[in-house]
């Protein structure tokens, strides 16, 4: 196939420029994945050995999609490319080189739950206040240190870091970090951050290893370069130092992961790192309509720290962006749910064509309630991953013990599951014995009669012999046969089978699904190593994006904007556009933080293909109290030329419209002519736009504490109406008013400013 013929001029130039440092700035929806895959395919077509190509991504899903596309062009040679996430690729290298840094090749990879479990144990042993030393904060502090390549020893030598901990009342943080690192090492385990931290140690301290991989990888490509942290940046820079055939692809406008350690300066300074870099800009958006793309440009141009580009679309002009106002978060949910049903029917769409995006997970409640009332099916992304379910983690803990019996977190998890008479008291005895003799927990378990007595020795000894029996077949049978043997002999299958509750049945089915997955893995023809240990490594490196079991389900998608990056939907609702919510209150302390929030808004807008609606509420419950809200500054930053302000059903209020109206009139004729005239007919609407109401002279709001059904009232914007319902408690009372020409509206009385006509 002529794979180059389908590329535009900029895409093709980026694909064909294979030598030296290259930076591809890929705007939203500009065909980034196509360029990366075709560039790799082009290298192979030119005769480059696939084993000499390294491609780094941020999700296994992205790597899988790229490999499949490359296979379509070059065939099965694609399976020989070193392609995967940063963590999976460097875990692979660490398996080979682990002994250089004192780790076994079969080291365990701790997920977040494992790490936090170990930290809880350490906090308990140190008798620390777990409210002050919150495990999430402690874990985040350690993670941040590792991502900045600060070892436990360096952490405890750094006076500034120690002083900061002391000032926060957490003077033991350094000792916790040190103990945590020692326990991981003793257990032959690395956490996710270690996979990058230890790779840096490996490449820095062992020049022969660095030399090996610098010459192994002749060509290096990095996807989503704007999301790299300091640790990833250094690894990439070291590996590319000899050949300098490095190509990074990304979009500074979509850098939204600073809270994870991502450093936007990595992409902004790439041209300084490589002065002879060849720069390509992919500026044509193939995803969204002109209105959406142009509106997104009007947002992101407010940022100072950015690479200059002007994304454009040659698709139809499309619908203008709807801006809706609600009086509460619950009404906002109703507006969104009603709109989804209406557009689904009118446009002949499916539920899966719609997405609701929000800044924080807590906002999902009002949306869920509204969708449920209308029987609209939905799915919340970012929930519990299949591999994070208790029963799955229990069985996998047995698998981990078979290949690494020093894995203390796995041992503690299953030593008494299913129950076998080894309670907390016995486990404490094992820990005490291990500490007293300076040995590992497994050494005590596997020689129980030597360290324990009575029934404890018997029960623990039997558990140890069972694990040893599993180890005996671990490398002799297929992954599926080993897994099934462990599931049966451990007692887990029987335990779950005997639980006839709905939850028990679900857990049993999940175990069956896991075993089915291992069976499928055992029969794959595209991989050579099919042991259960290899399967576990793949599982340990999965992200939530990689474990969606039914991506084609016809449901409305709900997720945070961070979770939506990389996705696209025909119709998108972005909700909660209020000051201190979006932008977040935490982002208002510095320009850098505010610019990241603006990039997040840019990402939200550019998820939409055909239609986009932005909404906000004028009141929202927080911590049990109803608070008034102001519209987000981001609504003011959108160029009003691209907005449709619907006054009758959730549009911006009058006082918010004044600035936008003046902006719209001031929009220069020259700049307006840049954008094409509409190609599509205006959406039909049944809404009636009556003549604006002029308030009665001397209009003054009444005391509405005693408002009753049947009363005539006047609203400054909606005009005259009759009260048809009153509900709620004092301070949070709501009234439903039938307004002439507008229909019914529910108003929160503390904000509505109604004039009771009888008082006039």
mmCIF file of C-alpha atoms in Angstrom, residues 417-609:
data_model
loop_
_atom_site.group_PDB
_atom_site.id
_atom_site.type_symbol
_atom_site.label_atom_id
_atom_site.label_comp_id
_atom_site.label_asym_id
_atom_site.label_seq_id
_atom_site.Cartn_x
_atom_site.Cartn_y
_atom_site.Cartn_z
ATOM 1 C CA UNK A 417 -7.089 -16.295 52.836
ATOM 2 C CA UNK A 418 -9.035 -18.478 52.622
ATOM 3 C CA UNK A 419 -8.962 -18.790 56.421
ATOM 4 C CA UNK A 420 -6.492 -21.389 57.630
ATOM 5 C CA UNK A 421 -5.977 -20.441 61.284
ATOM 6 C CA UNK A 422 -3.227 -17.869 60.755
ATOM 7 C CA UNK A 423 -4.641 -14.750 62.376
ATOM 8 C CA UNK A 424 -3.099 -11.378 63.130
ATOM 9 C CA UNK A 425 -1.421 -12.719 66.271
ATOM 10 C CA UNK A 426 0.403 -15.408 64.323
ATOM 11 C CA UNK A 427 1.329 -12.947 61.595
ATOM 12 C CA UNK A 428 2.783 -10.625 64.238
ATOM 13 C CA UNK A 429 4.874 -13.544 65.532
ATOM 14 C CA UNK A 430 6.219 -14.121 62.022
ATOM 15 C CA UNK A 431 7.143 -10.444 61.675
ATOM 16 C CA UNK A 432 8.808 -10.348 65.106
ATOM 17 C CA UNK A 433 10.811 -13.494 64.335
ATOM 18 C CA UNK A 434 11.948 -12.068 60.987
ATOM 19 C CA UNK A 435 13.057 -8.802 62.602
ATOM 20 C CA UNK A 436 14.803 -10.563 65.496
ATOM 21 C CA UNK A 437 16.861 -12.769 63.175
ATOM 22 C CA UNK A 438 17.221 -10.143 60.395
ATOM 23 C CA UNK A 439 15.657 -12.454 57.833
ATOM 24 C CA UNK A 440 12.727 -12.206 55.445
ATOM 25 C CA UNK A 441 9.171 -13.226 56.286
ATOM 26 C CA UNK A 442 9.379 -16.083 53.793
ATOM 27 C CA UNK A 443 12.404 -17.495 55.617
ATOM 28 C CA UNK A 444 10.237 -17.813 58.739
ATOM 29 C CA UNK A 445 7.265 -19.244 56.832
ATOM 30 C CA UNK A 446 9.312 -21.824 54.938
ATOM 31 C CA UNK A 447 11.044 -22.962 58.153
ATOM 32 C CA UNK A 448 8.097 -22.487 60.513
ATOM 33 C CA UNK A 449 9.020 -25.147 63.160
ATOM 34 C CA UNK A 450 12.379 -23.421 63.655
ATOM 35 C CA UNK A 451 10.875 -20.032 64.517
ATOM 36 C CA UNK A 452 7.320 -20.746 65.719
ATOM 37 C CA UNK A 453 5.690 -23.285 68.007
ATOM 38 C CA UNK A 454 2.393 -25.101 68.584
ATOM 39 C CA UNK A 455 -0.505 -24.718 66.226
ATOM 40 C CA UNK A 456 1.020 -21.596 64.689
ATOM 41 C CA UNK A 457 4.020 -23.589 63.466
ATOM 42 C CA UNK A 458 1.761 -26.261 61.978
ATOM 43 C CA UNK A 459 -0.589 -23.881 60.159
ATOM 44 C CA UNK A 460 2.200 -21.657 58.845
ATOM 45 C CA UNK A 461 4.285 -24.672 57.843
ATOM 46 C CA UNK A 462 1.409 -26.108 55.820
ATOM 47 C CA UNK A 463 0.944 -22.780 54.031
ATOM 48 C CA UNK A 464 4.663 -22.675 53.225
ATOM 49 C CA UNK A 465 4.612 -26.197 51.812
ATOM 50 C CA UNK A 466 1.589 -25.331 49.656
ATOM 51 C CA UNK A 467 3.411 -22.339 48.120
ATOM 52 C CA UNK A 468 6.501 -24.504 47.541
ATOM 53 C CA UNK A 469 4.327 -27.071 45.744
ATOM 54 C CA UNK A 470 3.061 -24.274 43.492
ATOM 55 C CA UNK A 471 6.644 -23.186 42.837
ATOM 56 C CA UNK A 472 7.543 -26.705 41.732
ATOM 57 C CA UNK A 473 5.204 -26.462 38.730
ATOM 58 C CA UNK A 474 5.523 -22.712 38.164
ATOM 59 C CA UNK A 475 7.928 -22.938 35.237
ATOM 60 C CA UNK A 476 6.958 -26.401 33.989
ATOM 61 C CA UNK A 477 3.326 -25.909 32.986
ATOM 62 C CA UNK A 478 1.520 -23.327 30.846
ATOM 63 C CA UNK A 479 0.385 -20.091 32.445
ATOM 64 C CA UNK A 480 -3.229 -21.266 32.402
ATOM 65 C CA UNK A 481 -2.507 -24.681 33.933
ATOM 66 C CA UNK A 482 -0.449 -23.123 36.735
ATOM 67 C CA UNK A 483 -3.100 -20.464 37.399
ATOM 68 C CA UNK A 484 -5.947 -22.986 37.497
ATOM 69 C CA UNK A 485 -3.966 -25.285 39.808
ATOM 70 C CA UNK A 486 -3.289 -22.408 42.233
ATOM 71 C CA UNK A 487 -6.905 -21.196 42.115
ATOM 72 C CA UNK A 488 -8.139 -24.673 43.047
ATOM 73 C CA UNK A 489 -5.518 -25.801 45.552
ATOM 74 C CA UNK A 490 -5.397 -22.485 47.406
ATOM 75 C CA UNK A 491 -9.114 -22.815 48.135
ATOM 76 C CA UNK A 492 -10.083 -19.532 46.458
ATOM 77 C CA UNK A 493 -12.347 -21.143 43.847
ATOM 78 C CA UNK A 494 -14.190 -23.181 46.481
ATOM 79 C CA UNK A 495 -14.475 -20.151 48.791
ATOM 80 C CA UNK A 496 -16.135 -18.035 46.126
ATOM 81 C CA UNK A 497 -18.234 -20.875 44.689
ATOM 82 C CA UNK A 498 -19.772 -21.537 48.109
ATOM 83 C CA UNK A 499 -20.809 -17.881 48.472
ATOM 84 C CA UNK A 500 -24.245 -17.877 46.792
ATOM 85 C CA UNK A 501 -24.930 -14.175 47.345
ATOM 86 C CA UNK A 502 -25.154 -11.828 44.358
ATOM 87 C CA UNK A 503 -21.769 -10.350 45.296
ATOM 88 C CA UNK A 504 -20.265 -13.823 45.727
ATOM 89 C CA UNK A 505 -21.497 -14.896 42.298
ATOM 90 C CA UNK A 506 -20.032 -11.737 40.769
ATOM 91 C CA UNK A 507 -16.661 -12.393 42.427
ATOM 92 C CA UNK A 508 -16.648 -16.001 41.218
ATOM 93 C CA UNK A 509 -17.420 -14.850 37.666
ATOM 94 C CA UNK A 510 -14.580 -12.311 37.887
ATOM 95 C CA UNK A 511 -12.130 -15.090 38.808
ATOM 96 C CA UNK A 512 -13.388 -17.104 35.851
ATOM 97 C CA UNK A 513 -12.865 -14.069 33.633
ATOM 98 C CA UNK A 514 -9.287 -13.727 34.907
ATOM 99 C CA UNK A 515 -8.598 -17.393 34.167
ATOM 100 C CA UNK A 516 -10.148 -16.956 30.705
ATOM 101 C CA UNK A 517 -7.776 -14.063 30.105
ATOM 102 C CA UNK A 518 -4.798 -16.199 31.134
ATOM 103 C CA UNK A 519 -5.999 -18.975 28.815
ATOM 104 C CA UNK A 520 -6.155 -16.499 25.937
ATOM 105 C CA UNK A 521 -2.673 -15.230 26.849
ATOM 106 C CA UNK A 522 -1.333 -18.831 26.838
ATOM 107 C CA UNK A 523 -2.556 -19.336 23.277
ATOM 108 C CA UNK A 524 -1.216 -16.117 21.765
ATOM 109 C CA UNK A 525 1.050 -16.627 18.764
ATOM 110 C CA UNK A 526 2.565 -13.135 18.718
ATOM 111 C CA UNK A 527 4.662 -13.619 21.862
ATOM 112 C CA UNK A 528 7.357 -16.151 22.670
ATOM 113 C CA UNK A 529 7.373 -16.064 26.495
ATOM 114 C CA UNK A 530 4.001 -17.225 27.834
ATOM 115 C CA UNK A 531 4.731 -18.001 31.469
ATOM 116 C CA UNK A 532 2.453 -16.885 34.265
ATOM 117 C CA UNK A 533 5.227 -14.564 35.461
ATOM 118 C CA UNK A 534 5.142 -12.752 32.098
ATOM 119 C CA UNK A 535 1.364 -12.444 32.294
ATOM 120 C CA UNK A 536 1.657 -10.908 35.767
ATOM 121 C CA UNK A 537 4.173 -8.347 34.564
ATOM 122 C CA UNK A 538 1.744 -7.269 31.837
ATOM 123 C CA UNK A 539 -1.078 -6.997 34.378
ATOM 124 C CA UNK A 540 1.031 -4.972 36.809
ATOM 125 C CA UNK A 541 1.672 -2.392 34.094
ATOM 126 C CA UNK A 542 -1.907 -2.014 32.895
ATOM 127 C CA UNK A 543 -3.593 1.364 33.260
ATOM 128 C CA UNK A 544 -7.323 2.000 33.694
ATOM 129 C CA UNK A 545 -7.537 2.923 30.007
ATOM 130 C CA UNK A 546 -6.307 -0.557 29.092
ATOM 131 C CA UNK A 547 -8.903 -2.512 31.060
ATOM 132 C CA UNK A 548 -12.212 -1.322 29.617
ATOM 133 C CA UNK A 549 -14.006 -4.604 28.995
ATOM 134 C CA UNK A 550 -16.813 -3.238 26.788
ATOM 135 C CA UNK A 551 -15.821 -0.066 24.936
ATOM 136 C CA UNK A 552 -18.723 -0.437 22.473
ATOM 137 C CA UNK A 553 -21.508 -0.374 25.090
ATOM 138 C CA UNK A 554 -24.208 2.135 24.131
ATOM 139 C CA UNK A 555 -23.923 4.406 27.159
ATOM 140 C CA UNK A 556 -23.315 8.084 27.779
ATOM 141 C CA UNK A 557 -19.680 8.523 28.855
ATOM 142 C CA UNK A 558 -19.018 10.471 32.063
ATOM 143 C CA UNK A 559 -15.519 11.345 33.212
ATOM 144 C CA UNK A 560 -13.170 14.011 34.465
ATOM 145 C CA UNK A 561 -11.502 16.098 31.775
ATOM 146 C CA UNK A 562 -8.147 14.575 32.718
ATOM 147 C CA UNK A 563 -9.567 11.127 31.898
ATOM 148 C CA UNK A 564 -10.931 12.386 28.560
ATOM 149 C CA UNK A 565 -7.573 13.304 27.067
ATOM 150 C CA UNK A 566 -7.045 11.348 23.862
ATOM 151 C CA UNK A 567 -10.760 10.648 23.411
ATOM 152 C CA UNK A 568 -13.354 12.224 21.130
ATOM 153 C CA UNK A 569 -17.148 12.289 20.951
ATOM 154 C CA UNK A 570 -19.673 13.733 18.476
ATOM 155 C CA UNK A 571 -21.476 15.655 21.242
ATOM 156 C CA UNK A 572 -19.810 16.910 24.429
ATOM 157 C CA UNK A 573 -21.208 18.647 27.525
ATOM 158 C CA UNK A 574 -18.657 20.386 29.752
ATOM 159 C CA UNK A 575 -20.333 21.149 33.073
ATOM 160 C CA UNK A 576 -19.506 23.166 36.173
ATOM 161 C CA UNK A 577 -17.860 26.162 34.508
ATOM 162 C CA UNK A 578 -17.715 28.240 37.668
ATOM 163 C CA UNK A 579 -14.977 30.240 39.361
ATOM 164 C CA UNK A 580 -13.147 28.230 42.041
ATOM 165 C CA UNK A 581 -14.404 25.013 40.474
ATOM 166 C CA UNK A 582 -13.082 25.425 36.931
ATOM 167 C CA UNK A 583 -10.604 27.054 37.142
ATOM 168 C CA UNK A 584 -9.958 25.288 40.411
ATOM 169 C CA UNK A 585 -9.477 27.471 43.468
ATOM 170 C CA UNK A 586 -6.114 25.751 43.957
ATOM 171 C CA UNK A 587 -4.908 27.080 40.593
ATOM 172 C CA UNK A 588 -5.381 30.772 41.291
ATOM 173 C CA UNK A 589 -2.112 31.300 43.162
ATOM 174 C CA UNK A 590 0.204 31.441 40.147
ATOM 175 C CA UNK A 591 0.115 32.095 36.425
ATOM 176 C CA UNK A 592 1.635 28.675 35.698
ATOM 177 C CA UNK A 593 -1.183 26.899 37.551
ATOM 178 C CA UNK A 594 -3.861 29.037 35.896
ATOM 179 C CA UNK A 595 -2.369 28.355 32.465
ATOM 180 C CA UNK A 596 -2.551 24.616 33.153
ATOM 181 C CA UNK A 597 -6.256 25.004 34.016
ATOM 182 C CA UNK A 598 -6.723 26.871 30.739
ATOM 183 C CA UNK A 599 -5.000 24.035 28.882
ATOM 184 C CA UNK A 600 -7.387 21.658 30.633
ATOM 185 C CA UNK A 601 -10.334 23.695 29.344
ATOM 186 C CA UNK A 602 -8.768 23.603 25.870
ATOM 187 C CA UNK A 603 -8.589 19.803 26.092
ATOM 188 C CA UNK A 604 -12.249 19.668 27.125
ATOM 189 C CA UNK A 605 -13.385 21.820 24.198
ATOM 190 C CA UNK A 606 -11.352 19.880 21.627
ATOM 191 C CA UNK A 607 -12.926 16.533 22.603
ATOM 192 C CA UNK A 608 -16.070 17.571 20.685
ATOM 193 C CA UNK A 609 -16.502 16.653 17.037
#
